[in-house]
């Protein structure tokens, strides 16, 4: 059975929108695109390479898929481990509006999304990786289909933009597996879901 893992970049106030470039995602008037760029460091490449090497496939939302499909096929260096993985391994894009996908080894999932993804997850393999893809990630988190979250939290507050943990998410406890601080001040945290939250009452102690 494959594990579904999520890797995403977050600002300190939880924004995941448009980290890579000014025009990456300007929906809803977002004007902070490219906010991650000043914090890129060696650890980003090191961990990215390590994790991409564990992938047996990729699960992407439409917007992230289109961003990736416009860039990664142009990276033809066979020694680039990220480009090699993305360009050769199976890719599954969840979209009700995408009619065709020209990027090699891409399958479009249009309906019965949770059922289709659960069937993919049940296949033998290592990791089915989600990168970015906020709407898709939120849905799968709410339905308990993500096995591990790899969150890169950067020391910048944006004040607006799409967030991974918007109000209305399913309440979920997480267990911290790993935490590191990179040279640029990013905090890399790896979590695994740990069931429903538990509660207590400080006023009843003693």
XYZ file of N, CA and C in Angstrom:
618
model
N 0.839 -1.200 0.000
C 0.000 0.000 0.000
C 0.874 1.251 0.000
N 0.524 2.220 -0.832
C 1.283 3.463 -0.882
C 0.845 4.419 0.221
N 1.798 5.209 0.681
C 1.485 6.303 1.595
C 1.237 7.568 0.777
N 0.251 8.348 1.192
C 0.036 9.653 0.576
C 0.703 10.702 1.455
N 1.633 11.443 0.878
C 2.340 12.480 1.624
C 2.070 13.836 0.995
N 2.073 14.859 1.824
C 1.852 16.234 1.378
C 3.055 17.080 1.744
N 3.603 17.794 0.767
C 4.665 18.759 1.019
C 4.192 20.123 0.538
N 4.303 21.126 1.395
C 3.865 22.456 0.976
C 4.616 23.530 1.737
N 4.673 24.708 1.132
C 5.350 25.861 1.713
C 4.306 26.790 2.324
N 4.583 27.263 3.542
C 3.650 28.123 4.251
C 4.354 29.373 4.772
N 3.645 30.497 4.730
C 4.116 31.669 5.460
C 3.815 31.467 6.939
N 4.306 32.358 7.778
C 4.088 32.210 9.213
C 2.609 32.309 9.562
N 1.833 33.045 8.763
C 0.389 33.113 8.994
C -0.375 32.116 8.124
N 0.318 31.097 7.649
C -0.344 29.949 7.044
C -0.669 30.032 5.577
N -0.212 31.069 4.883
C -0.528 31.225 3.461
C 0.344 30.290 2.624
N -0.286 29.582 1.681
C 0.441 28.666 0.802
C 0.376 29.107 -0.652
N -0.283 30.200 -0.937
C -0.526 30.634 -2.309
C 0.707 31.262 -2.950
N 0.979 30.895 -4.187
C 1.983 31.548 -5.022
C 3.365 31.719 -4.439
N 3.988 30.679 -3.870
C 5.304 30.885 -3.264
C 6.427 31.092 -4.272
N 6.260 30.573 -5.504
C 7.409 30.455 -6.385
C 7.694 31.597 -7.327
N 6.674 32.385 -7.700
C 6.881 33.429 -8.704
C 5.750 34.451 -8.623
N 6.001 35.692 -9.036
C 4.985 36.747 -8.928
C 3.672 36.417 -9.627
N 3.713 35.726 -10.773
C 2.491 35.439 -11.532
C 2.029 33.998 -11.357
N 2.579 33.301 -10.398
C 2.257 31.889 -10.230
C 0.773 31.682 -9.949
N 0.223 32.449 -9.034
C -1.199 32.350 -8.697
C -1.660 33.703 -8.152
N -2.305 34.487 -9.014
C -2.768 35.820 -8.620
C -4.273 35.837 -8.360
N -4.888 34.678 -8.239
C -6.333 34.620 -8.013
C -6.720 35.353 -6.737
N -7.909 35.920 -6.758
C -8.433 36.718 -5.632
C -7.557 37.925 -5.346
N -6.825 38.400 -6.367
C -6.020 39.607 -6.217
C -4.759 39.434 -5.401
N -4.275 38.190 -5.279
C -3.077 37.938 -4.471
C -1.870 38.649 -5.077
N -1.203 39.461 -4.289
C -0.094 40.266 -4.794
C 1.252 39.973 -4.172
N 1.386 38.809 -3.520
C 2.635 38.477 -2.828
C 3.378 37.320 -3.495
N 3.062 37.024 -4.741
C 3.674 35.878 -5.410
C 5.193 35.941 -5.415
N 5.812 34.796 -5.177
C 7.272 34.708 -5.116
C 7.845 34.949 -3.742
N 7.002 34.894 -2.722
C 7.438 35.238 -1.362
C 8.456 34.245 -0.800
N 8.484 33.028 -1.314
C 9.436 32.037 -0.791
C 10.853 32.263 -1.313
N 10.989 32.864 -2.488
C 12.275 32.941 -3.186
C 13.417 33.487 -2.321
N 13.222 34.552 -1.542
C 14.351 35.081 -0.759
C 14.870 34.121 0.308
N 14.095 33.076 0.609
C 14.479 32.152 1.670
C 14.994 30.818 1.142
N 15.145 30.696 -0.171
C 15.647 29.441 -0.727
C 17.066 29.183 -0.218
N 17.331 27.966 0.216
C 18.646 27.630 0.759
C 19.003 26.195 0.383
N 20.169 25.762 0.795
C 20.653 24.439 0.417
C 19.752 23.331 0.950
N 19.205 23.522 2.150
C 18.371 22.481 2.748
C 17.121 22.210 1.916
N 16.597 23.245 1.283
C 15.421 23.063 0.436
C 15.718 22.058 -0.669
N 16.867 22.208 -1.311
C 17.249 21.272 -2.356
C 17.556 19.894 -1.823
N 18.229 19.840 -0.670
C 18.620 18.549 -0.096
C 17.410 17.719 0.283
N 16.477 18.314 1.037
C 15.297 17.567 1.469
C 14.370 17.282 0.303
N 14.251 18.252 -0.606
C 13.413 18.017 -1.768
C 13.893 16.826 -2.571
N 15.194 16.758 -2.799
C 15.767 15.648 -3.547
C 15.537 14.319 -2.836
N 15.739 14.304 -1.516
C 15.549 13.079 -0.733
C 14.117 12.582 -0.823
N 13.167 13.498 -0.685
C 11.761 13.089 -0.690
C 11.273 12.709 -2.080
N 11.693 13.444 -3.097
C 11.283 13.087 -4.441
C 11.770 11.689 -4.814
N 12.888 11.273 -4.256
C 13.420 9.941 -4.543
C 12.533 8.829 -3.988
N 11.631 9.164 -3.075
C 10.726 8.176 -2.480
C 9.416 8.050 -3.247
N 9.209 8.880 -4.252
C 7.923 8.915 -4.958
C 7.785 7.773 -5.950
N 6.575 7.207 -5.991
C 6.195 6.291 -7.057
C 5.081 6.894 -7.910
N 4.675 8.110 -7.578
C 3.653 8.803 -8.345
C 3.324 10.124 -7.678
N 2.589 10.975 -8.407
C 2.238 12.297 -7.900
C 0.742 12.537 -8.055
N 0.173 13.155 -7.054
C -1.250 13.471 -7.024
C -1.365 14.988 -6.902
N -1.960 15.642 -7.901
C -1.925 17.093 -7.968
C -3.296 17.677 -8.268
N -3.541 18.878 -7.734
C -4.697 19.647 -8.133
C -4.448 20.303 -9.479
N -5.497 20.801 -10.108
C -5.361 21.329 -11.463
C -4.388 22.496 -11.541
N -4.506 23.457 -10.627
C -3.660 24.642 -10.719
C -2.186 24.283 -10.540
N -1.873 23.463 -9.538
C -0.483 23.048 -9.333
C 0.007 22.228 -10.521
N -0.856 21.359 -11.034
C -0.477 20.557 -12.204
C -0.092 21.456 -13.375
N -0.890 22.475 -13.641
C -0.601 23.353 -14.775
C 0.691 24.138 -14.571
N 0.951 24.577 -13.330
C 2.215 25.264 -13.029
C 3.396 24.331 -13.290
N 3.297 23.102 -12.779
C 4.372 22.117 -12.962
C 4.542 21.761 -14.444
N 3.422 21.549 -15.134
C 3.476 21.104 -16.528
C 4.058 22.170 -17.445
N 3.966 23.424 -17.047
C 4.538 24.500 -17.856
C 6.042 24.654 -17.639
N 6.545 24.075 -16.554
C 7.965 24.271 -16.241
C 8.800 22.996 -16.334
N 8.399 21.939 -15.632
C 9.292 20.793 -15.459
C 9.616 20.043 -16.746
N 8.733 19.958 -17.726
C 9.142 19.305 -18.977
C 10.261 20.041 -19.710
N 10.466 21.317 -19.378
C 11.560 22.069 -20.019
C 12.908 21.776 -19.373
N 12.895 21.113 -18.198
C 14.140 20.741 -17.512
C 14.521 19.343 -17.995
N 15.458 19.279 -18.893
C 15.777 18.007 -19.556
C 17.051 17.343 -19.035
N 17.636 17.908 -17.995
C 18.840 17.331 -17.407
C 18.485 16.024 -16.714
N 18.976 14.901 -17.232
C 18.662 13.598 -16.652
C 19.221 13.434 -15.249
N 20.174 14.266 -14.879
C 20.756 14.186 -13.540
C 20.014 15.033 -12.515
N 18.976 15.754 -12.958
C 18.151 16.516 -12.031
C 17.117 15.557 -11.441
N 17.258 15.188 -10.154
C 16.393 14.139 -9.600
C 14.927 14.541 -9.522
N 14.643 15.829 -9.298
C 13.254 16.269 -9.209
C 12.609 16.245 -10.590
N 13.293 16.823 -11.577
C 12.752 16.821 -12.940
C 12.583 15.396 -13.452
N 13.566 14.543 -13.167
C 13.494 13.161 -13.631
C 12.277 12.448 -13.064
N 12.027 12.646 -11.776
C 10.865 12.005 -11.141
C 9.560 12.526 -11.720
N 9.434 13.855 -11.789
C 8.182 14.444 -12.261
C 7.908 14.129 -13.727
N 8.941 14.061 -14.525
C 8.735 13.863 -15.958
C 8.508 12.411 -16.350
N 8.880 11.476 -15.483
C 8.776 10.065 -15.870
C 7.728 9.282 -15.083
N 7.474 9.650 -13.827
C 6.558 8.871 -12.995
C 5.098 9.216 -13.297
N 4.169 8.333 -12.910
C 2.742 8.620 -13.127
C 2.299 9.866 -12.364
N 1.440 10.632 -13.010
C 0.866 11.832 -12.398
C -0.647 11.733 -12.497
N -1.327 12.041 -11.411
C -2.777 12.009 -11.361
C -3.254 13.409 -11.005
N -4.012 14.025 -11.901
C -4.478 15.382 -11.669
C -5.991 15.347 -11.441
N -6.429 15.950 -10.347
C -7.847 15.981 -10.007
C -8.449 17.261 -10.563
N -9.373 17.121 -11.501
C -9.975 18.294 -12.130
C -11.268 17.914 -12.832
N -12.286 18.751 -12.668
C -13.528 18.557 -13.407
C -13.548 19.393 -14.679
N -12.551 20.246 -14.861
C -12.548 21.156 -16.012
C -11.460 20.846 -17.034
N -10.465 20.072 -16.655
C -9.361 19.762 -17.564
C -9.788 18.655 -18.526
N -9.729 18.935 -19.832
C -10.180 17.962 -20.829
C -9.060 17.047 -21.298
N -7.844 17.548 -21.339
C -6.716 16.722 -21.759
C -5.455 17.154 -21.033
N -4.536 16.232 -20.893
C -3.279 16.498 -20.203
C -2.146 15.976 -21.074
N -1.325 16.879 -21.596
C -0.284 16.490 -22.544
C 1.006 16.048 -21.867
N 1.183 16.371 -20.600
C 2.395 15.956 -19.896
C 2.407 14.438 -19.807
N 3.496 13.852 -20.172
C 3.607 12.396 -20.252
C 3.221 11.717 -18.938
N 2.537 10.565 -19.064
C 2.134 9.732 -17.923
C 1.166 10.439 -16.980
N 0.252 11.227 -17.536
C -0.748 11.920 -16.722
C -2.120 11.297 -16.910
N -2.811 11.077 -15.802
C -4.192 10.602 -15.805
C -5.062 11.649 -15.117
N -6.185 11.985 -15.713
C -7.109 12.952 -15.127
C -8.162 12.206 -14.319
N -8.367 12.630 -13.085
C -9.431 12.089 -12.233
C -10.547 13.127 -12.193
N -11.694 12.799 -12.777
C -12.779 13.769 -12.900
C -13.917 13.540 -11.912
N -14.155 12.306 -11.520
C -15.296 11.998 -10.652
C -14.919 10.909 -9.660
N -15.785 10.707 -8.669
C -15.508 9.714 -7.621
C -14.092 9.884 -7.080
N -13.729 11.139 -6.782
C -12.339 11.467 -6.463
C -11.834 10.680 -5.258
N -12.582 10.684 -4.171
C -12.120 9.998 -2.962
C -11.979 8.493 -3.201
N -12.919 7.928 -3.938
C -12.859 6.494 -4.251
C -11.640 6.187 -5.124
N -11.420 7.003 -6.152
C -10.283 6.778 -7.050
C -8.956 6.896 -6.305
N -8.868 7.897 -5.417
C -7.617 8.087 -4.683
C -7.404 6.971 -3.671
N -8.472 6.525 -3.028
C -8.352 5.406 -2.097
C -7.856 4.155 -2.831
N -8.304 3.961 -4.079
C -7.846 2.813 -4.859
C -6.379 2.962 -5.257
N -5.967 4.183 -5.590
C -4.545 4.419 -5.879
C -3.695 4.129 -4.648
N -4.164 4.589 -3.512
C -3.444 4.417 -2.250
C -3.277 2.926 -1.913
N -4.253 2.121 -2.307
C -4.224 0.687 -1.985
C -3.246 -0.092 -2.855
N -2.719 0.538 -3.905
C -1.764 -0.152 -4.767
C -0.419 -0.322 -4.053
N 0.354 -1.338 -4.431
C 1.688 -1.488 -3.839
C 2.598 -0.355 -4.291
N 3.481 0.069 -3.408
C 4.413 1.130 -3.749
C 4.860 1.888 -2.516
N 5.586 2.961 -2.751
C 6.127 3.751 -1.648
C 5.246 4.975 -1.387
N 5.501 6.090 -2.080
C 4.741 7.300 -1.799
C 4.007 7.814 -3.026
N 2.776 8.229 -2.812
C 2.016 9.008 -3.772
C 2.039 10.427 -3.219
N 2.781 11.307 -3.868
C 3.103 12.602 -3.278
C 2.211 13.726 -3.803
N 1.756 14.559 -2.867
C 1.057 15.798 -3.185
C 2.023 16.942 -2.925
N 2.129 17.853 -3.861
C 2.928 19.058 -3.670
C 2.014 20.258 -3.902
N 1.940 21.153 -2.905
C 1.005 22.269 -3.020
C -0.419 21.754 -3.078
N -1.162 22.157 -4.147
C -2.499 21.596 -4.408
C -3.421 21.762 -3.211
N -3.618 23.013 -2.783
C -4.301 23.291 -1.530
C -5.704 22.727 -1.414
N -6.551 22.926 -2.418
C -7.943 22.459 -2.330
C -7.984 20.939 -2.220
N -7.191 20.280 -3.036
C -7.120 18.813 -2.982
C -6.602 18.352 -1.630
N -5.532 18.981 -1.146
C -4.944 18.583 0.141
C -5.950 18.752 1.273
N -6.709 19.844 1.255
C -7.708 20.068 2.300
C -8.746 18.955 2.318
N -9.230 18.590 1.137
C -10.241 17.544 1.056
C -9.713 16.212 1.563
N -8.498 15.861 1.169
C -7.942 14.577 1.590
C -7.610 14.568 3.074
N -7.172 15.711 3.611
C -6.959 15.800 5.055
C -8.264 15.594 5.805
N -9.324 16.236 5.330
C -10.627 16.115 5.985
C -11.134 14.682 5.996
N -10.733 13.898 5.002
C -11.213 12.515 4.901
C -10.175 11.494 5.354
N -9.112 11.958 5.997
C -8.143 11.052 6.601
C -7.316 10.252 5.620
N -7.072 10.801 4.421
C -6.347 10.052 3.408
C -4.871 10.433 3.294
N -4.437 11.424 4.045
C -3.024 11.820 4.002
C -2.284 11.214 5.193
N -1.174 10.574 4.899
C -0.418 9.862 5.932
C 0.681 10.702 6.571
N 1.180 11.704 5.850
C 2.273 12.508 6.389
C 2.241 13.897 5.768
N 2.468 14.923 6.606
C 2.520 16.310 6.165
C 3.934 16.837 6.352
N 4.496 17.418 5.306
C 5.835 18.005 5.361
C 5.674 19.496 5.109
N 5.714 20.259 6.181
C 5.375 21.675 6.117
C 6.626 22.534 6.277
N 6.873 23.387 5.290
C 7.984 24.331 5.317
C 7.409 25.683 5.715
N 7.672 26.139 6.916
C 7.108 27.395 7.402
C 8.182 28.475 7.412
N 7.940 29.548 6.657
C 8.942 30.597 6.447
C 8.657 31.832 7.298
N 9.713 32.570 7.676
C 9.549 33.713 8.592
C 9.065 34.970 7.865
N 7.850 34.888 7.340
C 7.246 36.038 6.672
C 5.736 35.990 6.910
N 5.140 37.135 7.188
C 3.693 37.259 7.366
C 3.138 38.004 6.159
N 2.152 37.402 5.480
C 1.637 37.970 4.239
C 0.303 38.695 4.412
N -0.499 38.260 5.356
C -1.741 38.973 5.651
C -2.905 38.642 4.740
N -2.655 37.991 3.617
C -3.743 37.587 2.724
C -3.264 36.418 1.886
N -4.220 35.692 1.317
C -3.880 34.554 0.481
C -4.547 33.273 0.956
N -4.492 32.265 0.123
C -5.108 30.976 0.441
C -4.274 30.242 1.482
N -4.963 29.648 2.429
C -4.299 28.943 3.527
C -4.630 27.452 3.484
N -3.695 26.646 3.926
C -3.936 25.213 4.000
C -4.979 24.903 5.060
N -4.854 25.514 6.215
C -5.767 25.230 7.324
C -6.765 26.375 7.464
N -7.704 26.428 6.528
C -8.778 27.411 6.577
C -9.796 27.004 7.640
N -10.593 27.950 8.153
C -11.697 27.583 9.050
C -12.617 26.557 8.386
N -13.094 25.633 9.187
C -13.982 24.607 8.658
C -13.331 23.270 8.407
N -12.024 23.183 8.614
C -11.340 21.906 8.438
C -11.787 20.915 9.517
N -11.675 19.630 9.199
C -11.984 18.585 10.168
C -10.954 18.608 11.294
N -11.425 18.590 12.525
C -10.516 18.607 13.678
C -9.651 17.347 13.669
N -8.342 17.526 13.735
C -7.404 16.409 13.647
C -6.188 16.673 14.522
N -5.794 15.705 15.306
C -4.544 15.805 16.058
C -3.396 15.345 15.166
N -2.223 15.951 15.363
C -1.040 15.584 14.587
C 0.099 15.221 15.529
N 0.943 14.318 15.082
C 2.108 13.919 15.866
C 3.368 14.392 15.145
N 4.201 15.166 15.842
C 5.425 15.685 15.248
C 6.464 14.573 15.151
N 6.949 14.328 13.918
C 7.925 13.275 13.661
C 9.335 13.838 13.572
N 9.437 15.035 12.990
C 10.756 15.639 12.762
C 10.601 17.145 12.682
N 11.584 17.873 13.179
C 11.583 19.332 13.080
C 13.018 19.825 12.930
N 13.219 20.664 11.919
C 14.541 21.240 11.683
C 14.397 22.698 11.280
N 15.414 23.487 11.599
C 15.466 24.873 11.157
C 16.557 25.009 10.107
N 16.224 25.604 8.972
C 17.189 25.735 7.895
C 17.974 27.039 8.061
N 18.980 27.210 7.230
C 19.857 28.373 7.350
C 19.143 29.694 7.075
N 18.022 29.658 6.351
C 17.292 30.885 6.053
C 16.225 31.207 7.096
N 16.105 30.366 8.113
C 15.116 30.593 9.154
C 13.806 29.868 8.943
N 13.738 29.031 7.908
C 12.554 28.207 7.693
C 12.525 27.077 8.722
N 11.330 26.771 9.220
C 11.152 25.633 10.118
C 10.469 24.519 9.335
N 11.175 23.416 9.185
C 10.635 22.248 8.495
C 10.062 21.299 9.541
N 8.762 21.045 9.442
C 8.084 20.181 10.409
C 7.399 19.039 9.670
N 7.618 17.828 10.148
C 6.999 16.649 9.560
C 6.012 16.081 10.574
N 4.762 15.965 10.154
C 3.694 15.493 11.040
C 3.008 14.263 10.450
N 2.445 13.454 11.344
C 1.549 12.376 10.935
C 0.245 12.499 11.711
N -0.888 12.291 11.050
C -2.176 12.372 11.743
C -2.232 11.399 12.913
N -2.875 11.853 13.986
C -2.944 11.042 15.208
C -4.378 10.960 15.733
N -5.344 10.866 14.822
C -6.734 10.708 15.232
C -7.388 12.017 15.618
N -8.466 11.912 16.358
C -9.198 13.092 16.794
C -8.463 13.778 17.945
N -8.609 15.095 18.058
C -7.998 15.783 19.205
C -8.594 15.294 20.518
N -7.789 15.354 21.568
C -8.294 15.074 22.911
C -8.324 16.387 23.686
N -9.108 16.420 24.765
C -9.327 17.679 25.465
C -9.214 17.467 26.973
N -8.951 18.577 27.663
C -8.870 18.531 29.120
C -9.383 19.830 29.699
N -9.177 20.010 30.993
C -9.704 21.195 31.668
C -8.731 21.591 32.769
N -7.949 22.694 32.552
C -6.967 23.133 33.540
C -7.627 23.540 34.851
N -8.886 23.964 34.806
C -9.540 24.414 36.035
C -9.863 23.268 36.969
N -9.766 22.032 36.454
C -10.096 20.876 37.280
C -8.868 20.195 37.864
N -7.685 20.733 37.579
C -6.489 20.100 38.111
C -6.394 20.264 39.623
N -5.855 19.259 40.269
C -5.622 19.329 41.705
C -6.879 19.123 42.501
